[in-house]
Protein backbone atom coordinates (compact mmCIF):
# COMPACT_ATOMS: atom_id res chain seq x y z
CA UNK A 1 0.00 0.00 0.00
CA UNK A 2 1.43 3.38 -0.94
CA UNK A 3 1.90 6.11 1.62
CA UNK A 4 -0.87 8.23 0.09
CA UNK A 5 -3.37 5.34 0.12
CA UNK A 6 -2.48 4.55 3.72
CA UNK A 7 -2.83 8.22 4.64
CA UNK A 8 -6.26 8.38 2.99
CA UNK A 9 -7.40 5.23 4.79
CA UNK A 10 -6.07 6.57 8.08
CA UNK A 11 -7.93 9.84 7.55
CA UNK A 12 -11.09 7.93 6.65
CA UNK A 13 -10.71 5.94 9.84
CA UNK A 14 -10.36 9.10 11.88
CA UNK A 15 -13.50 10.57 10.33
CA UNK A 16 -15.45 7.34 10.91
CA UNK A 17 -14.24 7.08 14.50
CA UNK A 18 -15.21 10.69 15.08
CA UNK A 19 -18.69 10.11 13.70
CA UNK A 20 -19.26 6.79 15.46
CA UNK A 21 -17.69 7.59 18.80
CA UNK A 22 -18.00 11.29 19.58
CA UNK A 23 -17.10 10.67 23.23
CA UNK A 24 -13.47 10.27 22.14
CA UNK A 25 -13.34 13.74 20.63
CA UNK A 26 -12.52 16.51 23.07
CA UNK A 27 -14.06 19.22 20.94
CA UNK A 28 -17.59 20.44 21.54
CA UNK A 29 -20.35 18.35 19.98
CA UNK A 30 -21.37 21.21 17.68
CA UNK A 31 -17.85 21.68 16.20
CA UNK A 32 -18.76 19.52 13.22
CA UNK A 33 -21.74 21.71 12.39
CA UNK A 34 -19.73 24.89 12.96
CA UNK A 35 -17.04 23.61 10.58
CA UNK A 36 -19.65 22.74 7.97
CA UNK A 37 -21.23 26.17 8.24
CA UNK A 38 -17.89 28.03 8.12
CA UNK A 39 -16.89 26.03 5.02
CA UNK A 40 -20.23 26.72 3.32
CA UNK A 41 -19.83 30.44 4.03
CA UNK A 42 -16.30 30.43 2.59
CA UNK A 43 -14.72 31.36 5.91
CA UNK A 44 -12.38 28.35 5.94
CA UNK A 45 -10.65 26.09 3.45
CA UNK A 46 -11.44 22.36 3.39
CA UNK A 47 -9.57 20.14 5.80
CA UNK A 48 -8.52 17.97 2.85
CA UNK A 49 -6.56 20.91 1.37
CA UNK A 50 -4.81 21.54 4.69
CA UNK A 51 -3.91 17.88 5.10
CA UNK A 52 -2.53 17.64 1.56
CA UNK A 53 -0.26 20.61 2.28
CA UNK A 54 0.92 19.13 5.57
CA UNK A 55 1.51 15.75 3.92
CA UNK A 56 3.88 17.43 1.45
CA UNK A 57 5.88 19.09 4.24
CA UNK A 58 5.89 16.51 7.03
CA UNK A 59 6.04 12.72 6.91
CA UNK A 60 3.79 10.83 9.30
CA UNK A 61 0.27 9.75 10.15
CA UNK A 62 -2.49 12.05 11.34
CA UNK A 63 -3.72 10.77 14.68
CA UNK A 64 -5.93 13.62 15.83
CA UNK A 65 -7.67 16.64 14.36
CA UNK A 66 -9.53 19.34 16.25
CA UNK A 67 -11.46 22.30 14.86
CA UNK A 68 -11.43 25.31 17.14
CA UNK A 69 -12.52 28.92 17.24
CA UNK A 70 -9.97 31.33 18.69
CA UNK A 71 -10.78 34.88 19.66
CA UNK A 72 -8.33 35.16 22.56
CA UNK A 73 -6.01 37.49 20.67
CA UNK A 74 -8.82 39.52 19.12
CA UNK A 75 -8.29 38.01 15.66
CA UNK A 76 -11.48 35.91 15.77
CA UNK A 77 -10.30 32.99 13.64
CA UNK A 78 -10.94 29.29 13.06
CA UNK A 79 -8.09 26.85 13.59
CA UNK A 80 -7.26 23.26 12.75
CA UNK A 81 -5.15 21.56 15.43
CA UNK A 82 -3.47 18.52 13.91
CA UNK A 83 -1.36 15.90 15.68
CA UNK A 84 0.95 13.92 13.44
CA UNK A 85 2.78 10.74 14.49
CA UNK A 86 6.06 10.71 12.62
CA UNK A 87 7.94 7.62 11.45
CA UNK A 88 10.49 8.28 14.20
CA UNK A 89 7.74 7.87 16.81
CA UNK A 90 7.79 11.56 17.68
CA UNK A 91 4.56 13.54 17.85
CA UNK A 92 4.28 16.76 15.89
CA UNK A 93 1.51 19.22 16.78
CA UNK A 94 0.51 21.82 14.20
CA UNK A 95 -1.84 24.74 14.66
CA UNK A 96 -3.16 25.84 11.27
CA UNK A 97 -5.20 28.89 10.32
CA UNK A 98 -8.34 27.36 8.79
CA UNK A 99 -8.95 30.43 6.60
CA UNK A 100 -5.72 30.22 4.60
CA UNK A 101 -3.92 27.00 5.63
CA UNK A 102 -0.94 28.81 7.13
CA UNK A 103 0.86 26.95 9.90
CA UNK A 104 0.77 29.26 12.90
CA UNK A 105 2.45 27.06 15.46
CA UNK A 106 4.56 23.92 15.32
CA UNK A 107 5.62 21.83 18.32
CA UNK A 108 7.71 18.69 18.24
CA UNK A 109 10.62 17.30 16.26
CA UNK A 110 10.84 17.80 12.51
CA UNK A 111 12.49 15.52 9.94
CA UNK A 112 15.77 17.27 10.53
CA UNK A 113 15.66 16.16 14.18
CA UNK A 114 15.42 19.73 15.44
CA UNK A 115 12.95 20.45 18.16
CA UNK A 116 10.44 23.06 17.03
CA UNK A 117 8.30 25.29 19.18
CA UNK A 118 7.39 28.39 17.25
CA UNK A 119 4.68 30.68 18.56
mmCIF file of N, CA and C in Angstrom:
data_model
loop_
_atom_site.group_PDB
_atom_site.id
_atom_site.type_symbol
_atom_site.label_atom_id
_atom_site.label_comp_id
_atom_site.label_asym_id
_atom_site.label_seq_id
_atom_site.Cartn_x
_atom_site.Cartn_y
_atom_site.Cartn_z
ATOM 1 N N UNK A 1 0.851 -1.174 0.000
ATOM 2 C CA UNK A 1 0.000 0.000 0.000
ATOM 3 C C UNK A 1 0.894 1.233 0.000
ATOM 4 N N UNK A 2 0.623 2.166 -0.871
ATOM 5 C CA UNK A 2 1.434 3.378 -0.944
ATOM 6 C C UNK A 2 1.145 4.274 0.256
ATOM 7 N N UNK A 3 2.062 5.196 0.497
ATOM 8 C CA UNK A 3 1.897 6.112 1.624
ATOM 9 C C UNK A 3 0.636 6.943 1.519
ATOM 10 N N UNK A 4 0.317 7.388 0.294
ATOM 11 C CA UNK A 4 -0.869 8.229 0.092
ATOM 12 C C UNK A 4 -2.144 7.434 0.355
ATOM 13 N N UNK A 5 -2.188 6.169 -0.127
ATOM 14 C CA UNK A 5 -3.375 5.340 0.119
ATOM 15 C C UNK A 5 -3.537 5.083 1.611
ATOM 16 N N UNK A 6 -2.412 4.798 2.288
ATOM 17 C CA UNK A 6 -2.481 4.554 3.722
ATOM 18 C C UNK A 6 -2.960 5.807 4.445
ATOM 19 N N UNK A 7 -2.435 6.954 4.040
ATOM 20 C CA UNK A 7 -2.835 8.225 4.642
ATOM 21 C C UNK A 7 -4.330 8.447 4.469
ATOM 22 N N UNK A 8 -4.831 8.197 3.251
ATOM 23 C CA UNK A 8 -6.263 8.384 2.988
ATOM 24 C C UNK A 8 -7.106 7.429 3.821
ATOM 25 N N UNK A 9 -6.654 6.178 3.950
ATOM 26 C CA UNK A 9 -7.402 5.231 4.793
ATOM 27 C C UNK A 9 -7.367 5.645 6.254
ATOM 28 N N UNK A 10 -6.199 6.119 6.691
ATOM 29 C CA UNK A 10 -6.070 6.570 8.076
ATOM 30 C C UNK A 10 -7.010 7.743 8.328
ATOM 31 N N UNK A 11 -7.039 8.694 7.409
ATOM 32 C CA UNK A 11 -7.934 9.842 7.545
ATOM 33 C C UNK A 11 -9.376 9.387 7.559
ATOM 34 N N UNK A 12 -9.726 8.464 6.669
ATOM 35 C CA UNK A 12 -11.087 7.933 6.647
ATOM 36 C C UNK A 12 -11.446 7.286 7.973
ATOM 37 N N UNK A 13 -10.487 6.572 8.544
ATOM 38 C CA UNK A 13 -10.708 5.941 9.841
ATOM 39 C C UNK A 13 -10.934 6.954 10.939
ATOM 40 N N UNK A 14 -10.194 8.043 10.886
ATOM 41 C CA UNK A 14 -10.357 9.099 11.881
ATOM 42 C C UNK A 14 -11.747 9.705 11.774
ATOM 43 N N UNK A 15 -12.169 9.980 10.546
ATOM 44 C CA UNK A 15 -13.496 10.566 10.333
ATOM 45 C C UNK A 15 -14.575 9.612 10.826
ATOM 46 N N UNK A 16 -14.463 8.324 10.477
ATOM 47 C CA UNK A 16 -15.453 7.339 10.909
ATOM 48 C C UNK A 16 -15.474 7.229 12.419
ATOM 49 N N UNK A 17 -14.297 7.164 13.040
ATOM 50 C CA UNK A 17 -14.241 7.083 14.502
ATOM 51 C C UNK A 17 -14.864 8.315 15.142
ATOM 52 N N UNK A 18 -14.631 9.462 14.552
ATOM 53 C CA UNK A 18 -15.212 10.695 15.078
ATOM 54 C C UNK A 18 -16.728 10.665 14.987
ATOM 55 N N UNK A 19 -17.242 10.159 13.876
ATOM 56 C CA UNK A 19 -18.690 10.114 13.699
ATOM 57 C C UNK A 19 -19.339 9.043 14.566
ATOM 58 N N UNK A 20 -18.667 7.899 14.714
ATOM 59 C CA UNK A 20 -19.265 6.791 15.457
ATOM 60 C C UNK A 20 -19.065 6.897 16.963
ATOM 61 N N UNK A 21 -17.990 7.538 17.380
ATOM 62 C CA UNK A 21 -17.689 7.588 18.803
ATOM 63 C C UNK A 21 -17.340 9.007 19.226
ATOM 64 N N UNK A 22 -18.297 9.899 19.254
ATOM 65 C CA UNK A 22 -17.996 11.291 19.575
ATOM 66 C C UNK A 22 -17.481 11.506 20.987
ATOM 67 N N UNK A 23 -17.616 10.516 21.872
ATOM 68 C CA UNK A 23 -17.102 10.675 23.226
ATOM 69 C C UNK A 23 -15.578 10.714 23.247
ATOM 70 N N UNK A 24 -14.917 10.248 22.184
ATOM 71 C CA UNK A 24 -13.470 10.267 22.144
ATOM 72 C C UNK A 24 -12.922 11.603 21.657
ATOM 73 N N UNK A 25 -13.760 12.449 21.144
ATOM 74 C CA UNK A 25 -13.343 13.742 20.629
ATOM 75 C C UNK A 25 -13.511 14.774 21.727
ATOM 76 N N UNK A 26 -12.462 15.533 21.990
ATOM 77 C CA UNK A 26 -12.524 16.512 23.066
ATOM 78 C C UNK A 26 -13.232 17.798 22.656
ATOM 79 N N UNK A 27 -13.403 17.996 21.398
ATOM 80 C CA UNK A 27 -14.060 19.220 20.935
ATOM 81 C C UNK A 27 -15.542 19.192 21.288
ATOM 82 N N UNK A 28 -16.161 20.353 21.279
ATOM 83 C CA UNK A 28 -17.594 20.445 21.544
ATOM 84 C C UNK A 28 -18.367 19.656 20.501
ATOM 85 N N UNK A 29 -19.538 19.177 20.881
ATOM 86 C CA UNK A 29 -20.346 18.353 19.984
ATOM 87 C C UNK A 29 -20.830 19.119 18.761
ATOM 88 N N UNK A 30 -20.893 20.439 18.830
ATOM 89 C CA UNK A 30 -21.369 21.211 17.683
ATOM 90 C C UNK A 30 -20.230 21.689 16.782
ATOM 91 N N UNK A 31 -18.989 21.278 17.036
ATOM 92 C CA UNK A 31 -17.854 21.675 16.195
ATOM 93 C C UNK A 31 -18.031 21.228 14.756
ATOM 94 N N UNK A 32 -18.559 20.036 14.573
ATOM 95 C CA UNK A 32 -18.756 19.517 13.222
ATOM 96 C C UNK A 32 -19.696 20.430 12.439
ATOM 97 N N UNK A 33 -20.777 20.828 13.060
ATOM 98 C CA UNK A 33 -21.744 21.708 12.393
ATOM 99 C C UNK A 33 -21.143 23.096 12.166
ATOM 100 N N UNK A 34 -20.378 23.586 13.128
ATOM 101 C CA UNK A 34 -19.730 24.886 12.962
ATOM 102 C C UNK A 34 -18.742 24.844 11.797
ATOM 103 N N UNK A 35 -17.999 23.759 11.678
ATOM 104 C CA UNK A 35 -17.041 23.614 10.577
ATOM 105 C C UNK A 35 -17.768 23.579 9.244
ATOM 106 N N UNK A 36 -18.849 22.835 9.201
ATOM 107 C CA UNK A 36 -19.648 22.737 7.975
ATOM 108 C C UNK A 36 -20.183 24.110 7.556
ATOM 109 N N UNK A 37 -20.672 24.849 8.517
ATOM 110 C CA UNK A 37 -21.227 26.168 8.237
ATOM 111 C C UNK A 37 -20.129 27.139 7.793
ATOM 112 N N UNK A 38 -18.989 27.136 8.481
ATOM 113 C CA UNK A 38 -17.887 28.029 8.125
ATOM 114 C C UNK A 38 -17.361 27.712 6.726
ATOM 115 N N UNK A 39 -17.328 26.432 6.359
ATOM 116 C CA UNK A 39 -16.893 26.027 5.020
ATOM 117 C C UNK A 39 -17.895 26.493 3.970
ATOM 118 N N UNK A 40 -19.184 26.304 4.252
ATOM 119 C CA UNK A 40 -20.232 26.721 3.317
ATOM 120 C C UNK A 40 -20.228 28.232 3.093
ATOM 121 N N UNK A 41 -19.873 28.984 4.123
ATOM 122 C CA UNK A 41 -19.833 30.438 4.026
ATOM 123 C C UNK A 41 -18.512 30.957 3.451
ATOM 124 N N UNK A 42 -17.590 30.045 3.153
ATOM 125 C CA UNK A 42 -16.301 30.435 2.588
ATOM 126 C C UNK A 42 -15.336 31.033 3.593
ATOM 127 N N UNK A 43 -15.590 30.808 4.868
ATOM 128 C CA UNK A 43 -14.723 31.358 5.911
ATOM 129 C C UNK A 43 -13.464 30.520 6.120
ATOM 130 N N UNK A 44 -13.512 29.247 5.755
ATOM 131 C CA UNK A 44 -12.376 28.351 5.937
ATOM 132 C C UNK A 44 -12.140 27.556 4.658
ATOM 133 N N UNK A 45 -10.941 26.982 4.561
ATOM 134 C CA UNK A 45 -10.653 26.085 3.450
ATOM 135 C C UNK A 45 -10.904 24.659 3.920
ATOM 136 N N UNK A 46 -11.151 23.745 2.996
ATOM 137 C CA UNK A 46 -11.444 22.365 3.391
ATOM 138 C C UNK A 46 -10.262 21.711 4.120
ATOM 139 N N UNK A 47 -10.578 20.874 5.066
ATOM 140 C CA UNK A 47 -9.567 20.141 5.804
ATOM 141 C C UNK A 47 -8.691 19.334 4.853
ATOM 142 N N UNK A 48 -9.276 18.761 3.827
ATOM 143 C CA UNK A 48 -8.522 17.971 2.849
ATOM 144 C C UNK A 48 -7.368 18.782 2.267
ATOM 145 N N UNK A 49 -7.603 20.046 1.928
ATOM 146 C CA UNK A 49 -6.555 20.908 1.367
ATOM 147 C C UNK A 49 -5.435 21.136 2.380
ATOM 148 N N UNK A 50 -5.805 21.335 3.627
ATOM 149 C CA UNK A 50 -4.814 21.540 4.687
ATOM 150 C C UNK A 50 -3.971 20.283 4.862
ATOM 151 N N UNK A 51 -4.625 19.126 4.902
ATOM 152 C CA UNK A 51 -3.909 17.876 5.098
ATOM 153 C C UNK A 51 -2.979 17.558 3.928
ATOM 154 N N UNK A 52 -3.394 17.868 2.719
ATOM 155 C CA UNK A 52 -2.528 17.642 1.559
ATOM 156 C C UNK A 52 -1.273 18.501 1.653
ATOM 157 N N UNK A 53 -1.408 19.733 2.102
ATOM 158 C CA UNK A 53 -0.258 20.613 2.278
ATOM 159 C C UNK A 53 0.675 20.081 3.363
ATOM 160 N N UNK A 54 0.108 19.651 4.467
ATOM 161 C CA UNK A 54 0.920 19.130 5.567
ATOM 162 C C UNK A 54 1.624 17.848 5.142
ATOM 163 N N UNK A 55 0.931 16.996 4.400
ATOM 164 C CA UNK A 55 1.511 15.747 3.924
ATOM 165 C C UNK A 55 2.747 16.002 3.060
ATOM 166 N N UNK A 56 2.739 17.076 2.291
ATOM 167 C CA UNK A 56 3.884 17.427 1.446
ATOM 168 C C UNK A 56 5.081 17.877 2.284
ATOM 169 N N UNK A 57 4.808 18.512 3.420
ATOM 170 C CA UNK A 57 5.877 19.086 4.240
ATOM 171 C C UNK A 57 6.401 18.155 5.328
ATOM 172 N N UNK A 58 5.523 17.315 5.878
ATOM 173 C CA UNK A 58 5.892 16.508 7.033
ATOM 174 C C UNK A 58 5.450 15.064 6.825
ATOM 175 N N UNK A 59 6.370 14.139 7.032
ATOM 176 C CA UNK A 59 6.038 12.719 6.913
ATOM 177 C C UNK A 59 5.386 12.257 8.218
ATOM 178 N N UNK A 60 4.412 11.372 8.100
ATOM 179 C CA UNK A 60 3.790 10.828 9.295
ATOM 180 C C UNK A 60 2.320 10.533 9.091
ATOM 181 N N UNK A 61 1.684 10.123 10.174
ATOM 182 C CA UNK A 61 0.266 9.754 10.149
ATOM 183 C C UNK A 61 -0.517 10.697 11.053
ATOM 184 N N UNK A 62 -1.611 11.199 10.542
ATOM 185 C CA UNK A 62 -2.490 12.048 11.339
ATOM 186 C C UNK A 62 -3.183 11.164 12.367
ATOM 187 N N UNK A 63 -3.081 11.551 13.626
ATOM 188 C CA UNK A 63 -3.719 10.771 14.682
ATOM 189 C C UNK A 63 -4.848 11.531 15.369
ATOM 190 N N UNK A 64 -4.866 12.849 15.197
ATOM 191 C CA UNK A 64 -5.930 13.621 15.832
ATOM 192 C C UNK A 64 -6.094 14.949 15.119
ATOM 193 N N UNK A 65 -7.357 15.348 14.960
ATOM 194 C CA UNK A 65 -7.674 16.642 14.360
ATOM 195 C C UNK A 65 -8.745 17.305 15.212
ATOM 196 N N UNK A 66 -8.523 18.563 15.536
ATOM 197 C CA UNK A 66 -9.533 19.340 16.248
ATOM 198 C C UNK A 66 -9.814 20.611 15.456
ATOM 199 N N UNK A 67 -11.043 21.053 15.491
ATOM 200 C CA UNK A 67 -11.458 22.297 14.856
ATOM 201 C C UNK A 67 -11.854 23.241 15.971
ATOM 202 N N UNK A 68 -11.221 24.403 16.018
ATOM 203 C CA UNK A 68 -11.431 25.311 17.139
ATOM 204 C C UNK A 68 -11.686 26.734 16.665
ATOM 205 N N UNK A 69 -12.349 27.490 17.484
ATOM 206 C CA UNK A 69 -12.519 28.918 17.243
ATOM 207 C C UNK A 69 -11.675 29.651 18.268
ATOM 208 N N UNK A 70 -10.867 30.595 17.806
ATOM 209 C CA UNK A 70 -9.973 31.333 18.695
ATOM 210 C C UNK A 70 -10.240 32.816 18.560
ATOM 211 N N UNK A 71 -10.627 33.425 19.663
ATOM 212 C CA UNK A 71 -10.776 34.879 19.657
ATOM 213 C C UNK A 71 -10.023 35.485 20.832
ATOM 214 N N UNK A 72 -9.107 34.690 21.408
ATOM 215 C CA UNK A 72 -8.334 35.165 22.560
ATOM 216 C C UNK A 72 -7.467 36.370 22.237
ATOM 217 N N UNK A 73 -6.899 36.392 21.028
ATOM 218 C CA UNK A 73 -6.006 37.493 20.667
ATOM 219 C C UNK A 73 -6.716 38.579 19.852
ATOM 220 N N UNK A 74 -8.048 38.510 19.820
ATOM 221 C CA UNK A 74 -8.823 39.517 19.121
ATOM 222 C C UNK A 74 -8.902 39.316 17.615
ATOM 223 N N UNK A 75 -8.288 38.226 17.101
ATOM 224 C CA UNK A 75 -8.290 38.005 15.655
ATOM 225 C C UNK A 75 -9.509 37.223 15.182
ATOM 226 N N UNK A 76 -10.232 36.603 16.102
ATOM 227 C CA UNK A 76 -11.481 35.913 15.774
ATOM 228 C C UNK A 76 -11.323 34.981 14.568
ATOM 229 N N UNK A 77 -10.574 33.887 14.758
ATOM 230 C CA UNK A 77 -10.304 32.990 13.643
ATOM 231 C C UNK A 77 -10.575 31.531 14.003
ATOM 232 N N UNK A 78 -10.756 30.733 12.944
ATOM 233 C CA UNK A 78 -10.944 29.291 13.061
ATOM 234 C C UNK A 78 -9.598 28.613 12.861
ATOM 235 N N UNK A 79 -9.361 27.550 13.636
ATOM 236 C CA UNK A 79 -8.090 26.847 13.590
ATOM 237 C C UNK A 79 -8.297 25.343 13.458
ATOM 238 N N UNK A 80 -7.369 24.706 12.755
ATOM 239 C CA UNK A 80 -7.263 23.255 12.755
ATOM 240 C C UNK A 80 -6.060 22.916 13.629
ATOM 241 N N UNK A 81 -6.263 22.070 14.639
ATOM 242 C CA UNK A 81 -5.149 21.563 15.434
ATOM 243 C C UNK A 81 -4.937 20.117 15.001
ATOM 244 N N UNK A 82 -3.754 19.830 14.498
ATOM 245 C CA UNK A 82 -3.474 18.523 13.914
ATOM 246 C C UNK A 82 -2.283 17.891 14.623
ATOM 247 N N UNK A 83 -2.458 16.656 15.084
ATOM 248 C CA UNK A 83 -1.359 15.904 15.681
ATOM 249 C C UNK A 83 -0.931 14.835 14.681
ATOM 250 N N UNK A 84 0.371 14.788 14.451
ATOM 251 C CA UNK A 84 0.946 13.918 13.440
ATOM 252 C C UNK A 84 1.981 13.018 14.101
ATOM 253 N N UNK A 85 1.805 11.700 13.981
ATOM 254 C CA UNK A 85 2.780 10.745 14.492
ATOM 255 C C UNK A 85 3.785 10.491 13.385
ATOM 256 N N UNK A 86 5.031 10.859 13.633
ATOM 257 C CA UNK A 86 6.057 10.706 12.622
ATOM 258 C C UNK A 86 6.657 9.303 12.649
ATOM 259 N N UNK A 87 7.327 8.937 11.561
ATOM 260 C CA UNK A 87 7.935 7.618 11.453
ATOM 261 C C UNK A 87 8.920 7.354 12.587
ATOM 262 N N UNK A 88 9.526 8.398 13.101
ATOM 263 C CA UNK A 88 10.488 8.279 14.198
ATOM 264 C C UNK A 88 9.807 7.958 15.528
ATOM 265 N N UNK A 89 8.487 8.088 15.570
ATOM 266 C CA UNK A 89 7.744 7.875 16.806
ATOM 267 C C UNK A 89 7.452 9.170 17.545
ATOM 268 N N UNK A 90 8.016 10.257 17.061
ATOM 269 C CA UNK A 90 7.794 11.560 17.682
ATOM 270 C C UNK A 90 6.442 12.127 17.253
ATOM 271 N N UNK A 91 5.836 12.894 18.134
ATOM 272 C CA UNK A 91 4.561 13.536 17.851
ATOM 273 C C UNK A 91 4.821 14.978 17.442
ATOM 274 N N UNK A 92 4.177 15.397 16.373
ATOM 275 C CA UNK A 92 4.278 16.761 15.887
ATOM 276 C C UNK A 92 2.887 17.371 15.986
ATOM 277 N N UNK A 93 2.786 18.539 16.612
ATOM 278 C CA UNK A 93 1.508 19.224 16.781
ATOM 279 C C UNK A 93 1.553 20.509 15.964
ATOM 280 N N UNK A 94 0.574 20.651 15.067
ATOM 281 C CA UNK A 94 0.507 21.823 14.198
ATOM 282 C C UNK A 94 -0.781 22.580 14.464
ATOM 283 N N UNK A 95 -0.680 23.874 14.543
ATOM 284 C CA UNK A 95 -1.842 24.740 14.662
ATOM 285 C C UNK A 95 -1.926 25.505 13.346
ATOM 286 N N UNK A 96 -3.028 25.314 12.621
ATOM 287 C CA UNK A 96 -3.162 25.838 11.269
ATOM 288 C C UNK A 96 -4.347 26.788 11.187
ATOM 289 N N UNK A 97 -4.125 27.934 10.561
ATOM 290 C CA UNK A 97 -5.198 28.888 10.322
ATOM 291 C C UNK A 97 -6.142 28.266 9.289
ATOM 292 N N UNK A 98 -7.385 28.043 9.660
ATOM 293 C CA UNK A 98 -8.344 27.365 8.787
ATOM 294 C C UNK A 98 -8.792 28.241 7.622
ATOM 295 N N UNK A 99 -8.548 29.527 7.686
ATOM 296 C CA UNK A 99 -8.946 30.426 6.603
ATOM 297 C C UNK A 99 -7.997 30.339 5.407
ATOM 298 N N UNK A 100 -6.697 30.192 5.698
ATOM 299 C CA UNK A 100 -5.717 30.220 4.602
ATOM 300 C C UNK A 100 -4.745 29.043 4.583
ATOM 301 N N UNK A 101 -4.798 28.170 5.587
ATOM 302 C CA UNK A 101 -3.924 27.002 5.628
ATOM 303 C C UNK A 101 -2.535 27.265 6.166
ATOM 304 N N UNK A 102 -2.264 28.463 6.619
ATOM 305 C CA UNK A 102 -0.940 28.815 7.134
ATOM 306 C C UNK A 102 -0.697 28.149 8.486
ATOM 307 N N UNK A 103 0.482 27.560 8.634
ATOM 308 C CA UNK A 103 0.859 26.946 9.903
ATOM 309 C C UNK A 103 1.271 28.062 10.855
ATOM 310 N N UNK A 104 0.536 28.193 11.944
ATOM 311 C CA UNK A 104 0.774 29.264 12.904
ATOM 312 C C UNK A 104 1.718 28.835 14.011
ATOM 313 N N UNK A 105 1.655 27.551 14.351
ATOM 314 C CA UNK A 105 2.448 27.056 15.464
ATOM 315 C C UNK A 105 2.826 25.615 15.182
ATOM 316 N N UNK A 106 4.045 25.255 15.544
ATOM 317 C CA UNK A 106 4.557 23.916 15.324
ATOM 318 C C UNK A 106 5.314 23.490 16.571
ATOM 319 N N UNK A 107 4.934 22.358 17.137
ATOM 320 C CA UNK A 107 5.620 21.833 18.319
ATOM 321 C C UNK A 107 6.018 20.392 18.043
ATOM 322 N N UNK A 108 7.233 20.053 18.415
ATOM 323 C CA UNK A 108 7.714 18.690 18.238
ATOM 324 C C UNK A 108 8.996 18.666 17.441
ATOM 325 N N UNK A 109 9.394 17.472 17.023
ATOM 326 C CA UNK A 109 10.622 17.300 16.256
ATOM 327 C C UNK A 109 10.286 17.163 14.783
ATOM 328 N N UNK A 110 11.024 17.889 13.946
ATOM 329 C CA UNK A 110 10.837 17.803 12.507
ATOM 330 C C UNK A 110 11.748 16.734 11.931
ATOM 331 N N UNK A 111 11.657 16.516 10.621
ATOM 332 C CA UNK A 111 12.487 15.517 9.945
ATOM 333 C C UNK A 111 13.963 15.734 10.192
ATOM 334 N N UNK A 112 14.350 16.954 10.368
ATOM 335 C CA UNK A 112 15.766 17.267 10.526
ATOM 336 C C UNK A 112 16.215 17.118 11.977
ATOM 337 N N UNK A 113 15.365 16.477 12.781
ATOM 338 C CA UNK A 113 15.657 16.162 14.180
ATOM 339 C C UNK A 113 15.918 17.400 15.023
ATOM 340 N N UNK A 114 15.330 18.506 14.645
ATOM 341 C CA UNK A 114 15.416 19.726 15.437
ATOM 342 C C UNK A 114 14.103 19.915 16.151
ATOM 343 N N UNK A 115 14.164 20.207 17.402
ATOM 344 C CA UNK A 115 12.952 20.451 18.160
ATOM 345 C C UNK A 115 12.390 21.807 17.772
ATOM 346 N N UNK A 116 11.105 21.836 17.442
ATOM 347 C CA UNK A 116 10.436 23.063 17.030
ATOM 348 C C UNK A 116 9.449 23.479 18.109
ATOM 349 N N UNK A 117 9.325 24.729 18.313
ATOM 350 C CA UNK A 117 8.299 25.288 19.178
ATOM 351 C C UNK A 117 8.162 26.754 18.820
ATOM 352 N N UNK A 118 7.524 27.000 17.659
ATOM 353 C CA UNK A 118 7.387 28.393 17.250
ATOM 354 C C UNK A 118 6.014 28.901 17.608
ATOM 355 N N UNK A 119 5.974 30.077 18.160
ATOM 356 C CA UNK A 119 4.684 30.685 18.556
ATOM 357 C C UNK A 119 4.367 31.833 17.680
#
